[in-house]
mmCIF file with all atom_site columns, C-alpha atoms in Angstrom:
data_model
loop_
_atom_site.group_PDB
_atom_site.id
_atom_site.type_symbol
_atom_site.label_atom_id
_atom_site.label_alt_id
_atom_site.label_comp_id
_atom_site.label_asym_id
_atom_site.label_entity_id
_atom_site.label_seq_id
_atom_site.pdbx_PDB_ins_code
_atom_site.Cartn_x
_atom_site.Cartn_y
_atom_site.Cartn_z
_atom_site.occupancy
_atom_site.B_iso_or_equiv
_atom_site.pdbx_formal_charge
_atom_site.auth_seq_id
_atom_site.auth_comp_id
_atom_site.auth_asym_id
_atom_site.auth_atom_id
_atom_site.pdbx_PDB_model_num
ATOM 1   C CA . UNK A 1 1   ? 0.000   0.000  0.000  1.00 0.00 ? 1   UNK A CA 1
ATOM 2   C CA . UNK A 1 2   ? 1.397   3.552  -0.577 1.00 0.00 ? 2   UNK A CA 1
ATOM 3   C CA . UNK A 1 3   ? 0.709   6.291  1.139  1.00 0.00 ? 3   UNK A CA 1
ATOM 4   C CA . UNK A 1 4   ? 0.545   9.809  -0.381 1.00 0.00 ? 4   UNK A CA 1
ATOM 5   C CA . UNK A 1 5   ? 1.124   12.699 1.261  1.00 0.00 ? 5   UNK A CA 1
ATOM 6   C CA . UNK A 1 6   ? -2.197  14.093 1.881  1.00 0.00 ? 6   UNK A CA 1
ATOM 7   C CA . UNK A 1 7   ? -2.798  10.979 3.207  1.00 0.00 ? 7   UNK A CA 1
ATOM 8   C CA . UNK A 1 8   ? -0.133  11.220 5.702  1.00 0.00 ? 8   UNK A CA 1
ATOM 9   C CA . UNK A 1 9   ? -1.243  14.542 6.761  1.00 0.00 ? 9   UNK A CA 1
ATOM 10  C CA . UNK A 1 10  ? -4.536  13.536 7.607  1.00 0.00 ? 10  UNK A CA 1
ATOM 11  C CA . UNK A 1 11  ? -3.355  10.623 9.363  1.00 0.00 ? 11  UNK A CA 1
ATOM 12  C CA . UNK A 1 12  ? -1.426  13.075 11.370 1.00 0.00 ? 12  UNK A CA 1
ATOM 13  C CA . UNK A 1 13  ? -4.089  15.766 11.576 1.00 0.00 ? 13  UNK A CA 1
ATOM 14  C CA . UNK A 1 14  ? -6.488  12.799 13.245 1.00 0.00 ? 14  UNK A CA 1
ATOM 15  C CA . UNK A 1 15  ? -3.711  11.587 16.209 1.00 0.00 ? 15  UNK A CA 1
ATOM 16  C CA . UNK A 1 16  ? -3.023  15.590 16.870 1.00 0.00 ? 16  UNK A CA 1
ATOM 17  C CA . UNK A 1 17  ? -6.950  15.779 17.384 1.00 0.00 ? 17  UNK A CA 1
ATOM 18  C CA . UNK A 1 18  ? -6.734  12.157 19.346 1.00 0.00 ? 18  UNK A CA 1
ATOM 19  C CA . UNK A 1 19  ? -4.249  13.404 21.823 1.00 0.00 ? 19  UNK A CA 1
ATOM 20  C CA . UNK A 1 20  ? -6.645  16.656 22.023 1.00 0.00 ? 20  UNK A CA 1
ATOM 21  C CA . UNK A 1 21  ? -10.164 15.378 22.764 1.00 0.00 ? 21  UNK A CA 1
ATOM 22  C CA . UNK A 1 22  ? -9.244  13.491 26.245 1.00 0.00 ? 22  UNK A CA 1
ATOM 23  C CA . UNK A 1 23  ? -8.007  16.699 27.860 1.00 0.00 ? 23  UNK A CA 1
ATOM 24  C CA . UNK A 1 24  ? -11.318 18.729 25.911 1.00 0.00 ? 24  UNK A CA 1
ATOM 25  C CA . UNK A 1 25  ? -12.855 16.239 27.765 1.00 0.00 ? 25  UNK A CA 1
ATOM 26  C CA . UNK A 1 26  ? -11.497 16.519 30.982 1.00 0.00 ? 26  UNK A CA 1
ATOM 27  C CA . UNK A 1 27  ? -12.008 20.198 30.920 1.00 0.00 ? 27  UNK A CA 1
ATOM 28  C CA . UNK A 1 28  ? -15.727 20.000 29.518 1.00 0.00 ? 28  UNK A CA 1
ATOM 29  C CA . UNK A 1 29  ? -16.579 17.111 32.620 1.00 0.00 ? 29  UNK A CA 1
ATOM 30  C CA . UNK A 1 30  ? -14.938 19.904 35.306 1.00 0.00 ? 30  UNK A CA 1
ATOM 31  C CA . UNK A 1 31  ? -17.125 23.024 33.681 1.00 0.00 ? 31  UNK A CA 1
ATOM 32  C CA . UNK A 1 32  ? -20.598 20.558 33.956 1.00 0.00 ? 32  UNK A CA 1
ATOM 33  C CA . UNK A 1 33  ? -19.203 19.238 37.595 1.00 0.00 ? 33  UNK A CA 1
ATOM 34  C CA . UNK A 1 34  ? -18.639 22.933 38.425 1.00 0.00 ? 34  UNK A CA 1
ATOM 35  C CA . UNK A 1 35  ? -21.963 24.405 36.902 1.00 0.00 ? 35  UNK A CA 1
ATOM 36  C CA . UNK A 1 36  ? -24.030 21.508 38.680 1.00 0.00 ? 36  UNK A CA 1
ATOM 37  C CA . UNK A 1 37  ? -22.651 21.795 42.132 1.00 0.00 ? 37  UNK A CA 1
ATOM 38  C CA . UNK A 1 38  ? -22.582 25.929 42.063 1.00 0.00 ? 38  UNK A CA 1
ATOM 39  C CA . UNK A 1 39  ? -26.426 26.052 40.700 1.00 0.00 ? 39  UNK A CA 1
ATOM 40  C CA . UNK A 1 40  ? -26.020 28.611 38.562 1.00 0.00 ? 40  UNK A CA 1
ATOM 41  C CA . UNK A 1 41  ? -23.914 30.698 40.803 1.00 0.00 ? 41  UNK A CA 1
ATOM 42  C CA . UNK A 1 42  ? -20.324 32.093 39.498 1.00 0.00 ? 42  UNK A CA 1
ATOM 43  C CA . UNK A 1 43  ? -17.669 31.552 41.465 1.00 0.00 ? 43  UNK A CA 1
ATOM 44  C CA . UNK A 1 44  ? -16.019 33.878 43.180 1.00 0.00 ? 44  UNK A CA 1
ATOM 45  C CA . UNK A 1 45  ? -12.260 33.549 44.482 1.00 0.00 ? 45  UNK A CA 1
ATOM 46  C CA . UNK A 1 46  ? -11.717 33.803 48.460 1.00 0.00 ? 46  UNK A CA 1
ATOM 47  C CA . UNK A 1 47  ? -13.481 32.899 50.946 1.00 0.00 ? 47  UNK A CA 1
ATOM 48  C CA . UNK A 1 48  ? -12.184 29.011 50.919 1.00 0.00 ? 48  UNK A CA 1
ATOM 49  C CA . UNK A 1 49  ? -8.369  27.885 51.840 1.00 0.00 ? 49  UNK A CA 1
ATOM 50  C CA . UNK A 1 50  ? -7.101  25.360 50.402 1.00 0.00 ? 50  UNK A CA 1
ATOM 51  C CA . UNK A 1 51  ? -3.927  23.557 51.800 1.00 0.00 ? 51  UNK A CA 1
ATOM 52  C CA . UNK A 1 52  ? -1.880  20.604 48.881 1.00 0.00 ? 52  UNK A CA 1
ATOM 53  C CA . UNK A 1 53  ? 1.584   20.269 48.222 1.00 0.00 ? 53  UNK A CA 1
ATOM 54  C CA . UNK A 1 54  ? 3.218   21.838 45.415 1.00 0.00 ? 54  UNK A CA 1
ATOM 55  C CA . UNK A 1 55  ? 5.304   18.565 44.473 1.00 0.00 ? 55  UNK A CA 1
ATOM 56  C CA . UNK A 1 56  ? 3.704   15.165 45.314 1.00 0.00 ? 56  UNK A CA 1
ATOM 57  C CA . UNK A 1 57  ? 6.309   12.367 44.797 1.00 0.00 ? 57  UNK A CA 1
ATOM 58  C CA . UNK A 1 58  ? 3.982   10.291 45.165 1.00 0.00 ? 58  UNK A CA 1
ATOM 59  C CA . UNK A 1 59  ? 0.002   10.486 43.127 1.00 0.00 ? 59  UNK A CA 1
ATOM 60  C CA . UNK A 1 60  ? -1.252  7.738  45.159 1.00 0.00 ? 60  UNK A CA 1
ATOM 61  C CA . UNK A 1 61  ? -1.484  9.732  48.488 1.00 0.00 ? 61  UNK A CA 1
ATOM 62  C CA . UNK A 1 62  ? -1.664  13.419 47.916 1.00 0.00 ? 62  UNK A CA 1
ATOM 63  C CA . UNK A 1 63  ? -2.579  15.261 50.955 1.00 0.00 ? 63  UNK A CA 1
ATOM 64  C CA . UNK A 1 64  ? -5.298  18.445 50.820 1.00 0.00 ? 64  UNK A CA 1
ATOM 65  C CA . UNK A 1 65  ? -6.938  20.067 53.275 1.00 0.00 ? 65  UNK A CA 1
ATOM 66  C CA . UNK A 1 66  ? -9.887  23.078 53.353 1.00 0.00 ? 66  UNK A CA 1
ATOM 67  C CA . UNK A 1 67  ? -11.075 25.519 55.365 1.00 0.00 ? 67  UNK A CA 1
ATOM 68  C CA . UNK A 1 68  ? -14.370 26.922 54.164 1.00 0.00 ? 68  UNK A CA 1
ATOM 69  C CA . UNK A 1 69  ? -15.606 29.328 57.062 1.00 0.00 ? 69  UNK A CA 1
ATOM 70  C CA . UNK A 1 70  ? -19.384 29.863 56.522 1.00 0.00 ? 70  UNK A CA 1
ATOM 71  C CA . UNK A 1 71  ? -20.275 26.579 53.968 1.00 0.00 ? 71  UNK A CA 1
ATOM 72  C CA . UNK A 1 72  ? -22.519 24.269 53.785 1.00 0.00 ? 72  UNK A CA 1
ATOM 73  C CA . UNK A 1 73  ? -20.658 22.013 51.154 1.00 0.00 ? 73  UNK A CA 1
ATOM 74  C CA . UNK A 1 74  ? -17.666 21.899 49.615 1.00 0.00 ? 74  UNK A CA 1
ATOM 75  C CA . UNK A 1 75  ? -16.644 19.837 46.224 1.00 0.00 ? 75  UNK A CA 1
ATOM 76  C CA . UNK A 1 76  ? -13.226 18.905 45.618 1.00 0.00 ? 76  UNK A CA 1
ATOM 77  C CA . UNK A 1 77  ? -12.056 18.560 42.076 1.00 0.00 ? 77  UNK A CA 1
ATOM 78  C CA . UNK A 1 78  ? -9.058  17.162 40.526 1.00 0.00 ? 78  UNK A CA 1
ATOM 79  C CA . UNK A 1 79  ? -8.954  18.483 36.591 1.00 0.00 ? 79  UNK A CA 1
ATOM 80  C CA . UNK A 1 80  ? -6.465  15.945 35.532 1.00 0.00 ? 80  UNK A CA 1
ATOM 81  C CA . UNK A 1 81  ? -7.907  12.674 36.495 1.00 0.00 ? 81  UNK A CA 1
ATOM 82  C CA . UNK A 1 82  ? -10.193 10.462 34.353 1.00 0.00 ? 82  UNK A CA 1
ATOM 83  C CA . UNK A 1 83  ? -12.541 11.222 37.038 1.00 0.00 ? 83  UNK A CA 1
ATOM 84  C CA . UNK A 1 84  ? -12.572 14.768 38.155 1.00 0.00 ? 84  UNK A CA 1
ATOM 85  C CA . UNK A 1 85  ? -15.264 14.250 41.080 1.00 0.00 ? 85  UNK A CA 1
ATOM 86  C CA . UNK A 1 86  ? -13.221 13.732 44.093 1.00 0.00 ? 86  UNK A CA 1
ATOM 87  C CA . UNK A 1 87  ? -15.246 13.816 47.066 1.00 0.00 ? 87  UNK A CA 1
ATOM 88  C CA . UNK A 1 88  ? -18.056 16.209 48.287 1.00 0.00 ? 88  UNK A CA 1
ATOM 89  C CA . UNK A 1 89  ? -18.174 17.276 51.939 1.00 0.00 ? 89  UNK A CA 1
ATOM 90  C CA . UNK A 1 90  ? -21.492 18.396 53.494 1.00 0.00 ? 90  UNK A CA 1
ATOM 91  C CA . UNK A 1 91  ? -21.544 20.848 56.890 1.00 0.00 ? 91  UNK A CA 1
ATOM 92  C CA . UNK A 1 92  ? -24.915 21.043 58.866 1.00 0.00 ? 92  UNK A CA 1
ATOM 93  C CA . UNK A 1 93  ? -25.550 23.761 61.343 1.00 0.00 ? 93  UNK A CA 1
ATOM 94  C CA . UNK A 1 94  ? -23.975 21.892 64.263 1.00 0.00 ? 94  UNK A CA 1
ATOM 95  C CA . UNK A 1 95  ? -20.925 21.597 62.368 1.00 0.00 ? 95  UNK A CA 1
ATOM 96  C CA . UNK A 1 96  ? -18.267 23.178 64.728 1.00 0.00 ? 96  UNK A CA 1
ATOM 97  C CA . UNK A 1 97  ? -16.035 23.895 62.079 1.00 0.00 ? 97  UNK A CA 1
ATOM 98  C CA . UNK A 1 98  ? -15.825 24.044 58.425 1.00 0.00 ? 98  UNK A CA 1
ATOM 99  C CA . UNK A 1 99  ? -12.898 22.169 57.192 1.00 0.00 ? 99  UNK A CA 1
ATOM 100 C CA . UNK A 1 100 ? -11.407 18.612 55.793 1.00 0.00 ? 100 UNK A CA 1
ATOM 101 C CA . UNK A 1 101 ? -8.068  17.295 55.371 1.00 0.00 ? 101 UNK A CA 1
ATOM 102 C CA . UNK A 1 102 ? -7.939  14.034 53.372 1.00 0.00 ? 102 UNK A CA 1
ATOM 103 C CA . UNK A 1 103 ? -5.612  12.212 50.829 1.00 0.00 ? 103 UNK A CA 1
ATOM 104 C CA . UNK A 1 104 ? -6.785  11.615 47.202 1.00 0.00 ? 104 UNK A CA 1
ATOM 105 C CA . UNK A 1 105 ? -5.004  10.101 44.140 1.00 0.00 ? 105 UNK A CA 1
ATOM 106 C CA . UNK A 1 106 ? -3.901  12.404 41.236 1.00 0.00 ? 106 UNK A CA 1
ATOM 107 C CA . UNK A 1 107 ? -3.024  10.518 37.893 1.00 0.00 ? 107 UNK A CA 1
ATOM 108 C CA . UNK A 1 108 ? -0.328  13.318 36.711 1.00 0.00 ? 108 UNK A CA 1
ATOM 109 C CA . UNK A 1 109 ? 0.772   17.099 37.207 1.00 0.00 ? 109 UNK A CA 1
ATOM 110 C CA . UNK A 1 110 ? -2.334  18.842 37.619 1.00 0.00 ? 110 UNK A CA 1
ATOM 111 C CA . UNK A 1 111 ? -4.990  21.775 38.943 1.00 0.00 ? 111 UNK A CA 1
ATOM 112 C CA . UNK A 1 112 ? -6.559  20.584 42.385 1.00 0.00 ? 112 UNK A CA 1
ATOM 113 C CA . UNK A 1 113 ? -9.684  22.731 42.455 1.00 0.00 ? 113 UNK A CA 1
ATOM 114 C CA . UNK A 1 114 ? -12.355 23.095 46.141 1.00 0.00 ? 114 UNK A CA 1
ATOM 115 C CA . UNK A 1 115 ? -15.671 24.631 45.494 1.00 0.00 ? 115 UNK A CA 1
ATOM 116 C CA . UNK A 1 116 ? -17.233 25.945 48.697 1.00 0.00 ? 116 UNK A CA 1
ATOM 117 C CA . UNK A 1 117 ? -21.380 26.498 48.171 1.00 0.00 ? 117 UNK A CA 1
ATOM 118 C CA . UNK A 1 118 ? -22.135 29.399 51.119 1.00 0.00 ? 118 UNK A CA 1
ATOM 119 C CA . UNK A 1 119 ? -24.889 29.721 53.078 1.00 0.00 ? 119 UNK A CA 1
ATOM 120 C CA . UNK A 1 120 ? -25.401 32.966 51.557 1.00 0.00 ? 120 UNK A CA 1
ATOM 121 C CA . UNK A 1 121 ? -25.963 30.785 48.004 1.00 0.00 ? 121 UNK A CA 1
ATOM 122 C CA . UNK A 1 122 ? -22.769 32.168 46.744 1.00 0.00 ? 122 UNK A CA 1
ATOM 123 C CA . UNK A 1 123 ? -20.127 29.716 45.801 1.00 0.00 ? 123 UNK A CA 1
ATOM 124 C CA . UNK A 1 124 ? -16.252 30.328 46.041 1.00 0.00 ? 124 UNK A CA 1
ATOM 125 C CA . UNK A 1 125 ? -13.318 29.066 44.574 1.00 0.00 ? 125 UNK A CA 1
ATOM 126 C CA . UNK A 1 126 ? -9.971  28.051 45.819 1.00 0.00 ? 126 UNK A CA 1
ATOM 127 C CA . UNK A 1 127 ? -7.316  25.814 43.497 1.00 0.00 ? 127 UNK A CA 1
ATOM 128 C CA . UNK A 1 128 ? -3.652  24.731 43.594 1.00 0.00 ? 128 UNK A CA 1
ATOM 129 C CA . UNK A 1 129 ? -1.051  23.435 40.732 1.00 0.00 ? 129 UNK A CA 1
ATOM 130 C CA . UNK A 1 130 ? 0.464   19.691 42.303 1.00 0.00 ? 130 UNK A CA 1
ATOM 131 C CA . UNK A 1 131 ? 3.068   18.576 39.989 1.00 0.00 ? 131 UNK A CA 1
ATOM 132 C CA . UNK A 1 132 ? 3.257   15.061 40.493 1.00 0.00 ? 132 UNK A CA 1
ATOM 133 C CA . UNK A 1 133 ? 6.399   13.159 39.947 1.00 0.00 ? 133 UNK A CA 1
ATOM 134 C CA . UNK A 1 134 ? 4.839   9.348  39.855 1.00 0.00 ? 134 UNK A CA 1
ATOM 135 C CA . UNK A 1 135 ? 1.193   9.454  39.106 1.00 0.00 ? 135 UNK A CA 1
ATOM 136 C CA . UNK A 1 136 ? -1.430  7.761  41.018 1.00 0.00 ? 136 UNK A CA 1
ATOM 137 C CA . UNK A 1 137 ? -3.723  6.726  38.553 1.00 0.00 ? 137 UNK A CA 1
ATOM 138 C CA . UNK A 1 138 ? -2.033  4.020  36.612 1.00 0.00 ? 138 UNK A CA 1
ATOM 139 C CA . UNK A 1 139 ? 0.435   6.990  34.788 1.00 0.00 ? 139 UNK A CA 1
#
């Protein structure tokens, strides 16, 4: 079989857009994560700390932690993985405190991203780069 050269551009044109969908994806899943959980509401930056390492040797055990003074839930996100959902945390009015600390798996360098839905109905934003040396995720 030969193959011309408009035929090898094409073939290259299709893995370029291969390589591109998964992390279109990715980013598409995090906007419709984000949009569901914040109800309409934008959100707004500050109001929500959020503790993670900037290098994780290790993606299996990444420590985060939160403080979200004033929420009633707060969604942790990790852009990166094949799963962004990480875990949601829920705060009733007997909650003494509003934070978290907990380990979760990141597949590769990536945005770690904690949405914190107010009382008020506003939502805010907190998020932090962990480059990861040996991912978590099978990577």
């Amino acid at each position: 079989m030969e193959l011309s050269r408009r035929d090898a551009l094409l073939f290259g044109l299709g893995g370029l857009v291969a390589i591109a969908l998964p992390g279109a994806a990715l980013a598409a899943k995090v906007e419709e994560l984000t949009a569901a959980f914040a109800g309409g509401a934008a959100p707004q930056a500050g109001g929500i700390t959020l503790t993670a390492p900037e290098i994780a040797e290790n993606g299996n055990t990444v420590p985060i932690e939160f403080d979200a003074p004033g929420a009633v839930a707060v969604m942790l996100l990790a852009a990166g993985n094949p799963e962004p959902s990480v875990a949601t945390f829920k705060f009733g009015p007997a909650a003494g405190s509003h934070r978290a600390a907990t380990r979760i798996r990141l597949a590769k360098t990536q945005d770690v991203i904690a949405l914190a839905k107010m009382a008020d109905g506003s939502v805010r934003q907190a998020q932090a780069t962990v480059k990861v040396t040996i991912g978590g995720c099978g990577g």
